[in-house]
PDB file of C-alpha atoms in Angstrom:
ATOM      1  CA  MET A   1      32.203  15.358 -62.326  1.00  0.00           C
ATOM      2  CA  LEU A   2      30.726  15.479 -58.841  1.00  0.00           C
ATOM      3  CA  ASN A   3      27.046  14.507 -59.046  1.00  0.00           C
ATOM      4  CA  ILE A   4      24.747  14.685 -56.031  1.00  0.00           C
ATOM      5  CA  VAL A   5      21.108  13.743 -55.579  1.00  0.00           C
ATOM      6  CA  LEU A   6      19.792  16.045 -52.846  1.00  0.00           C
ATOM      7  CA  PHE A   7      16.524  14.913 -51.317  1.00  0.00           C
ATOM      8  CA  GLY A   8      14.351  16.466 -48.690  1.00  0.00           C
ATOM      9  CA  PRO A   9      10.644  17.005 -48.077  1.00  0.00           C
ATOM     10  CA  PRO A  10       9.144  20.448 -48.736  1.00  0.00           C
ATOM     11  CA  GLY A  11      10.520  22.797 -46.092  1.00  0.00           C
ATOM     12  CA  ALA A  12      13.589  20.697 -45.220  1.00  0.00           C
ATOM     13  CA  GLY A  13      16.018  23.445 -46.242  1.00  0.00           C
ATOM     14  CA  LYS A  14      17.088  21.823 -49.492  1.00  0.00           C
ATOM     15  CA  GLY A  15      17.085  25.104 -51.426  1.00  0.00           C
ATOM     16  CA  THR A  16      19.255  26.881 -48.873  1.00  0.00           C
ATOM     17  CA  GLN A  17      21.809  24.075 -48.800  1.00  0.00           C
ATOM     18  CA  SER A  18      21.827  23.743 -52.602  1.00  0.00           C
ATOM     19  CA  GLN A  19      22.897  27.356 -53.024  1.00  0.00           C
ATOM     20  CA  LYS A  20      25.773  26.916 -50.593  1.00  0.00           C
ATOM     21  CA  LEU A  21      26.906  23.690 -52.302  1.00  0.00           C
ATOM     22  CA  ILE A  22      26.771  25.332 -55.741  1.00  0.00           C
ATOM     23  CA  THR A  23      29.180  28.016 -54.560  1.00  0.00           C
ATOM     24  CA  LYS A  24      31.566  25.673 -52.759  1.00  0.00           C
ATOM     25  CA  TYR A  25      31.845  22.960 -55.404  1.00  0.00           C
ATOM     26  CA  ASN A  26      31.077  24.866 -58.642  1.00  0.00           C
ATOM     27  CA  LEU A  27      27.954  22.789 -59.267  1.00  0.00           C
ATOM     28  CA  VAL A  28      24.968  23.332 -61.541  1.00  0.00           C
ATOM     29  CA  HIS A  29      21.557  23.012 -59.916  1.00  0.00           C
ATOM     30  CA  LEU A  30      19.289  20.819 -62.052  1.00  0.00           C
ATOM     31  CA  SER A  31      15.674  21.117 -60.956  1.00  0.00           C
ATOM     32  CA  THR A  32      13.267  19.228 -63.196  1.00  0.00           C
ATOM     33  CA  GLY A  33      10.621  21.880 -62.610  1.00  0.00           C
ATOM     34  CA  ASP A  34      13.000  24.635 -63.722  1.00  0.00           C
ATOM     35  CA  LEU A  35      14.101  22.571 -66.742  1.00  0.00           C
ATOM     36  CA  LEU A  36      10.500  22.022 -67.832  1.00  0.00           C
ATOM     37  CA  ARG A  37       9.657  25.711 -67.549  1.00  0.00           C
ATOM     38  CA  ALA A  38      12.824  26.727 -69.422  1.00  0.00           C
ATOM     39  CA  GLN A  39      12.219  24.291 -72.283  1.00  0.00           C
ATOM     40  CA  ILE A  40       8.604  25.440 -72.601  1.00  0.00           C
ATOM     41  CA  THR A  41       9.644  29.105 -72.590  1.00  0.00           C
ATOM     42  CA  GLN A  42      12.291  28.431 -75.252  1.00  0.00           C
ATOM     43  CA  GLY A  43       9.779  26.568 -77.394  1.00  0.00           C
ATOM     44  CA  THR A  44      12.026  23.546 -77.896  1.00  0.00           C
ATOM     45  CA  GLU A  45      10.661  20.269 -79.240  1.00  0.00           C
ATOM     46  CA  LEU A  46      10.912  18.721 -75.775  1.00  0.00           C
ATOM     47  CA  GLY A  47       9.249  21.768 -74.260  1.00  0.00           C
ATOM     48  CA  LEU A  48       6.351  21.692 -76.728  1.00  0.00           C
ATOM     49  CA  THR A  49       5.835  17.984 -76.036  1.00  0.00           C
ATOM     50  CA  ALA A  50       5.833  18.599 -72.288  1.00  0.00           C
ATOM     51  CA  LYS A  51       3.444  21.570 -72.551  1.00  0.00           C
ATOM     52  CA  LYS A  52       0.951  19.580 -74.622  1.00  0.00           C
ATOM     53  CA  LEU A  53       0.897  16.820 -72.019  1.00  0.00           C
ATOM     54  CA  MET A  54       0.674  19.230 -69.093  1.00  0.00           C
ATOM     55  CA  ASP A  55      -2.159  21.169 -70.764  1.00  0.00           C
ATOM     56  CA  GLU A  56      -4.065  17.882 -70.990  1.00  0.00           C
ATOM     57  CA  GLY A  57      -3.453  17.228 -67.305  1.00  0.00           C
ATOM     58  CA  LEU A  58      -1.042  14.373 -67.977  1.00  0.00           C
ATOM     59  CA  LEU A  59       2.301  13.632 -66.359  1.00  0.00           C
ATOM     60  CA  VAL A  60       5.416  14.304 -68.412  1.00  0.00           C
ATOM     61  CA  PRO A  61       6.954  10.893 -69.307  1.00  0.00           C
ATOM     62  CA  ASP A  62      10.340   9.979 -67.862  1.00  0.00           C
ATOM     63  CA  ALA A  63      11.836   9.876 -71.369  1.00  0.00           C
ATOM     64  CA  VAL A  64      11.004  13.565 -71.917  1.00  0.00           C
ATOM     65  CA  VAL A  65      12.464  14.587 -68.551  1.00  0.00           C
ATOM     66  CA  ILE A  66      15.614  12.521 -69.185  1.00  0.00           C
ATOM     67  CA  GLY A  67      15.921  14.245 -72.563  1.00  0.00           C
ATOM     68  CA  MET A  68      15.856  17.639 -70.856  1.00  0.00           C
ATOM     69  CA  ILE A  69      18.474  16.543 -68.332  1.00  0.00           C
ATOM     70  CA  ASP A  70      20.638  15.234 -71.174  1.00  0.00           C
ATOM     71  CA  SER A  71      20.429  18.614 -72.926  1.00  0.00           C
ATOM     72  CA  ALA A  72      21.421  20.410 -69.709  1.00  0.00           C
ATOM     73  CA  LEU A  73      24.352  18.049 -69.135  1.00  0.00           C
ATOM     74  CA  GLN A  74      25.675  18.607 -72.635  1.00  0.00           C
ATOM     75  CA  ALA A  75      25.351  22.374 -72.300  1.00  0.00           C
ATOM     76  CA  LYS A  76      26.970  22.707 -68.872  1.00  0.00           C
ATOM     77  CA  LYS A  77      29.338  19.801 -68.224  1.00  0.00           C
ATOM     78  CA  ALA A  78      32.378  21.442 -69.881  1.00  0.00           C
ATOM     79  CA  THR A  79      32.435  24.278 -67.334  1.00  0.00           C
ATOM     80  CA  ALA A  80      30.691  22.781 -64.288  1.00  0.00           C
ATOM     81  CA  GLY A  81      32.342  20.851 -61.503  1.00  0.00           C
ATOM     82  CA  GLY A  82      29.247  18.657 -61.395  1.00  0.00           C
ATOM     83  CA  PHE A  83      25.509  18.718 -60.801  1.00  0.00           C
ATOM     84  CA  ILE A  84      22.969  18.746 -57.984  1.00  0.00           C
ATOM     85  CA  PHE A  85      19.844  16.833 -58.989  1.00  0.00           C
ATOM     86  CA  ASP A  86      16.768  18.249 -57.282  1.00  0.00           C
ATOM     87  CA  GLY A  87      13.323  16.705 -57.693  1.00  0.00           C
ATOM     88  CA  PHE A  88      14.660  13.864 -59.801  1.00  0.00           C
ATOM     89  CA  PRO A  89      14.824  10.909 -59.595  1.00  0.00           C
ATOM     90  CA  ARG A  90      11.589  10.282 -57.695  1.00  0.00           C
ATOM     91  CA  THR A  91      11.113   6.632 -58.666  1.00  0.00           C
ATOM     92  CA  VAL A  92      13.415   3.639 -59.070  1.00  0.00           C
ATOM     93  CA  PRO A  93      12.945   3.530 -62.877  1.00  0.00           C
ATOM     94  CA  GLN A  94      13.924   7.219 -63.011  1.00  0.00           C
ATOM     95  CA  ALA A  95      17.018   6.526 -60.902  1.00  0.00           C
ATOM     96  CA  ALA A  96      18.011   3.686 -63.237  1.00  0.00           C
ATOM     97  CA  SER A  97      17.458   5.908 -66.292  1.00  0.00           C
ATOM     98  CA  LEU A  98      19.595   8.634 -64.731  1.00  0.00           C
ATOM     99  CA  ASP A  99      22.390   6.128 -64.097  1.00  0.00           C
ATOM    100  CA  GLN A 100      22.261   5.065 -67.743  1.00  0.00           C
ATOM    101  CA  LEU A 101      22.342   8.666 -68.938  1.00  0.00           C
ATOM    102  CA  LEU A 102      25.295   9.614 -66.735  1.00  0.00           C
ATOM    103  CA  THR A 103      27.198   6.532 -67.900  1.00  0.00           C
ATOM    104  CA  GLN A 104      26.895   7.893 -71.441  1.00  0.00           C
ATOM    105  CA  HIS A 105      28.585  11.046 -70.148  1.00  0.00           C
ATOM    106  CA  ASP A 106      31.346   8.971 -68.483  1.00  0.00           C
ATOM    107  CA  SER A 107      30.022   9.935 -65.080  1.00  0.00           C
ATOM    108  CA  GLY A 108      27.673   8.761 -62.321  1.00  0.00           C
ATOM    109  CA  ILE A 109      25.962   9.673 -59.051  1.00  0.00           C
ATOM    110  CA  ASN A 110      28.483  10.002 -56.229  1.00  0.00           C
ATOM    111  CA  CYS A 111      26.033  10.215 -53.355  1.00  0.00           C
ATOM    112  CA  MET A 112      22.390  10.725 -52.476  1.00  0.00           C
ATOM    113  CA  ILE A 113      21.841  12.912 -49.419  1.00  0.00           C
ATOM    114  CA  ALA A 114      18.437  13.128 -47.735  1.00  0.00           C
ATOM    115  CA  LEU A 115      17.577  15.864 -45.236  1.00  0.00           C
ATOM    116  CA  GLU A 116      15.209  14.360 -42.693  1.00  0.00           C
ATOM    117  CA  VAL A 117      12.713  16.569 -40.853  1.00  0.00           C
ATOM    118  CA  GLY A 118       9.585  15.487 -38.952  1.00  0.00           C
ATOM    119  CA  GLU A 119       6.158  16.240 -40.396  1.00  0.00           C
ATOM    120  CA  GLU A 120       5.032  18.645 -37.666  1.00  0.00           C
ATOM    121  CA  GLU A 121       8.198  20.729 -38.053  1.00  0.00           C
ATOM    122  CA  LEU A 122       7.723  20.791 -41.842  1.00  0.00           C
ATOM    123  CA  VAL A 123       4.117  21.925 -41.504  1.00  0.00           C
ATOM    124  CA  SER A 124       5.170  24.688 -39.130  1.00  0.00           C
ATOM    125  CA  ARG A 125       7.981  25.857 -41.431  1.00  0.00           C
ATOM    126  CA  LEU A 126       5.861  25.865 -44.574  1.00  0.00           C
ATOM    127  CA  LEU A 127       2.919  27.673 -42.987  1.00  0.00           C
ATOM    128  CA  GLU A 128       5.387  30.311 -41.821  1.00  0.00           C
ATOM    129  CA  ARG A 129       6.938  30.471 -45.295  1.00  0.00           C
ATOM    130  CA  GLY A 130       3.472  30.795 -46.780  1.00  0.00           C
ATOM    131  CA  LYS A 131       3.035  34.165 -45.086  1.00  0.00           C
ATOM    132  CA  THR A 132       5.605  35.669 -47.465  1.00  0.00           C
ATOM    133  CA  SER A 133       6.088  33.193 -50.337  1.00  0.00           C
ATOM    134  CA  GLY A 134       2.712  33.828 -51.928  1.00  0.00           C
ATOM    135  CA  ARG A 135       2.460  30.124 -52.777  1.00  0.00           C
ATOM    136  CA  PRO A 136      -1.030  28.701 -52.130  1.00  0.00           C
ATOM    137  CA  ASP A 137       0.420  25.246 -51.428  1.00  0.00           C
ATOM    138  CA  ASP A 138       2.409  26.762 -48.527  1.00  0.00           C
ATOM    139  CA  GLN A 139      -0.770  28.143 -46.943  1.00  0.00           C
ATOM    140  CA  ASP A 140      -3.000  25.072 -46.830  1.00  0.00           C
ATOM    141  CA  GLU A 141      -2.105  22.562 -44.104  1.00  0.00           C
ATOM    142  CA  SER A 142      -3.895  19.656 -45.791  1.00  0.00           C
ATOM    143  CA  LYS A 143      -1.969  20.260 -49.029  1.00  0.00           C
ATOM    144  CA  ILE A 144       1.300  20.489 -47.101  1.00  0.00           C
ATOM    145  CA  ARG A 145       0.666  17.153 -45.375  1.00  0.00           C
ATOM    146  CA  ARG A 146      -0.248  15.569 -48.715  1.00  0.00           C
ATOM    147  CA  ARG A 147       3.020  16.805 -50.251  1.00  0.00           C
ATOM    148  CA  VAL A 148       4.999  15.368 -47.343  1.00  0.00           C
ATOM    149  CA  THR A 149       3.217  12.013 -47.652  1.00  0.00           C
ATOM    150  CA  VAL A 150       3.953  11.837 -51.378  1.00  0.00           C
ATOM    151  CA  TYR A 151       7.594  12.703 -50.746  1.00  0.00           C
ATOM    152  CA  ASN A 152       7.968  10.050 -48.055  1.00  0.00           C
ATOM    153  CA  THR A 153       6.388   7.375 -50.263  1.00  0.00           C
ATOM    154  CA  GLU A 154       8.584   8.210 -53.259  1.00  0.00           C
ATOM    155  CA  THR A 155      11.796   8.680 -51.301  1.00  0.00           C
ATOM    156  CA  ALA A 156      11.580   5.323 -49.528  1.00  0.00           C
ATOM    157  CA  GLN A 157      11.910   3.540 -52.873  1.00  0.00           C
ATOM    158  CA  VAL A 158      14.677   5.721 -54.282  1.00  0.00           C
ATOM    159  CA  ALA A 159      16.605   5.658 -51.013  1.00  0.00           C
ATOM    160  CA  GLY A 160      16.623   1.863 -51.180  1.00  0.00           C
ATOM    161  CA  TYR A 161      17.955   1.998 -54.742  1.00  0.00           C
ATOM    162  CA  TYR A 162      20.914   4.169 -53.745  1.00  0.00           C
ATOM    163  CA  ALA A 163      21.430   2.325 -50.461  1.00  0.00           C
ATOM    164  CA  ALA A 164      21.989  -0.852 -52.495  1.00  0.00           C
ATOM    165  CA  GLN A 165      24.831   1.035 -54.218  1.00  0.00           C
ATOM    166  CA  ASN A 166      26.187   2.307 -50.856  1.00  0.00           C
ATOM    167  CA  LYS A 167      25.433   5.876 -51.950  1.00  0.00           C
ATOM    168  CA  PHE A 168      22.555   6.806 -49.612  1.00  0.00           C
ATOM    169  CA  HIS A 169      23.202   9.152 -46.680  1.00  0.00           C
ATOM    170  CA  ALA A 170      20.583  10.595 -44.314  1.00  0.00           C
ATOM    171  CA  LEU A 171      21.082  13.722 -42.226  1.00  0.00           C
ATOM    172  CA  ASN A 172      19.006  15.444 -39.558  1.00  0.00           C
ATOM    173  CA  GLY A 173      17.617  18.542 -41.284  1.00  0.00           C
ATOM    174  CA  ILE A 174      16.908  20.321 -37.988  1.00  0.00           C
ATOM    175  CA  GLY A 175      19.680  22.521 -36.596  1.00  0.00           C
ATOM    176  CA  GLN A 176      21.937  25.389 -37.547  1.00  0.00           C
ATOM    177  CA  ILE A 177      22.272  25.917 -41.301  1.00  0.00           C
ATOM    178  CA  GLU A 178      26.078  25.977 -41.139  1.00  0.00           C
ATOM    179  CA  THR A 179      26.229  22.819 -39.024  1.00  0.00           C
ATOM    180  CA  ILE A 180      24.045  20.917 -41.491  1.00  0.00           C
ATOM    181  CA  PHE A 181      26.091  22.317 -44.376  1.00  0.00           C
ATOM    182  CA  ASP A 182      29.335  21.106 -42.793  1.00  0.00           C
ATOM    183  CA  GLN A 183      27.843  17.628 -42.365  1.00  0.00           C
ATOM    184  CA  ILE A 184      26.769  17.557 -46.028  1.00  0.00           C
ATOM    185  CA  CYS A 185      30.247  18.667 -47.119  1.00  0.00           C
ATOM    186  CA  THR A 186      31.839  15.905 -45.057  1.00  0.00           C
ATOM    187  CA  ILE A 187      29.732  13.301 -46.873  1.00  0.00           C
ATOM    188  CA  ILE A 188      30.514  14.851 -50.257  1.00  0.00           C
ATOM    189  CA  ASP A 189      34.248  15.052 -49.578  1.00  0.00           C
ATOM    190  CA  GLN A 190      34.261  11.374 -48.620  1.00  0.00           C
ATOM    191  CA  ASN A 191      32.501  10.401 -51.852  1.00  0.00           C
ATOM    192  CA  LYS A 192      33.649  12.863 -54.501  1.00  0.00           C
ATOM    193  CA  PRO A 193      35.806  11.690 -57.428  1.00  0.00           C
ATOM    194  CA  ALA A 194      39.522  11.577 -56.760  1.00  0.00           C
ATOM    195  CA  THR A 195      41.425  14.509 -58.220  1.00  0.00           C
ATOM    196  CA  PRO A 196      44.037  13.339 -60.752  1.00  0.00           C
ATOM    197  CA  GLU A 197      47.574  13.869 -59.571  1.00  0.00           C
ATOM    198  CA  SER A 198      49.530  16.603 -61.249  1.00  0.00           C
ATOM    199  CA  PRO A 199      52.621  15.547 -63.260  1.00  0.00           C
ATOM    200  CA  THR A 200      54.843  17.089 -60.592  1.00  0.00           C
ATOM    201  CA  GLU A 201      53.237  15.036 -57.817  1.00  0.00           C
ATOM    202  CA  ALA A 202      53.484  11.843 -59.870  1.00  0.00           C
ATOM    203  CA  THR A 203      57.153  12.544 -60.598  1.00  0.00           C
ATOM    204  CA  ARG A 204      57.877  13.036 -56.900  1.00  0.00           C
ATOM    205  CA  GLU A 205      56.313   9.652 -56.119  1.00  0.00           C
ATOM    206  CA  VAL A 206      58.374   7.889 -58.787  1.00  0.00           C
ATOM    207  CA  GLN A 207      61.580   9.559 -57.566  1.00  0.00           C
ATOM    208  CA  ALA A 208      60.753   8.659 -53.967  1.00  0.00           C
TER     209      ALA A 208
END
């Protein structure tokens, strides 16, 4: 499987690029926020545990989130070409837990790609998005700056974790959508799992 961790601060264009990557590489988009909402809606044991914690104003433990990711992997890995992890991991312990989980599925993270955009540009983009998104956190500049600060703090640690594995790649998130997409694809193509040779190709090599 091709597994990508796609990072980017709010407003970096991560969602737009994810959709294009899903189409090109037959990937499943795994957003921890979406997984939590789906599990809660379905009333699963993990979902009920998460809802109880969230209702009490507590963070959902890593073990619960990893359990949800595990369930998604088991449900989708037979038909998917791989996964885009969005919003997870956000800490080094989460990254290590994800590595352990993927190892159990005979897989691993191929690359972590971070879209880098300056704070002032992000604020401008999100305030503009807030005019139509209806999201309160896109309409309050102080909340936007706080979100960017939290992202930068978390990402620095996780980036170092993947950099130590030679899997971290940073890209300028400002520019034409297609240009940025092509740059992401270049990184992915350089790091994706090798495709097994077909019997015919292997036979040709032996005969040669």
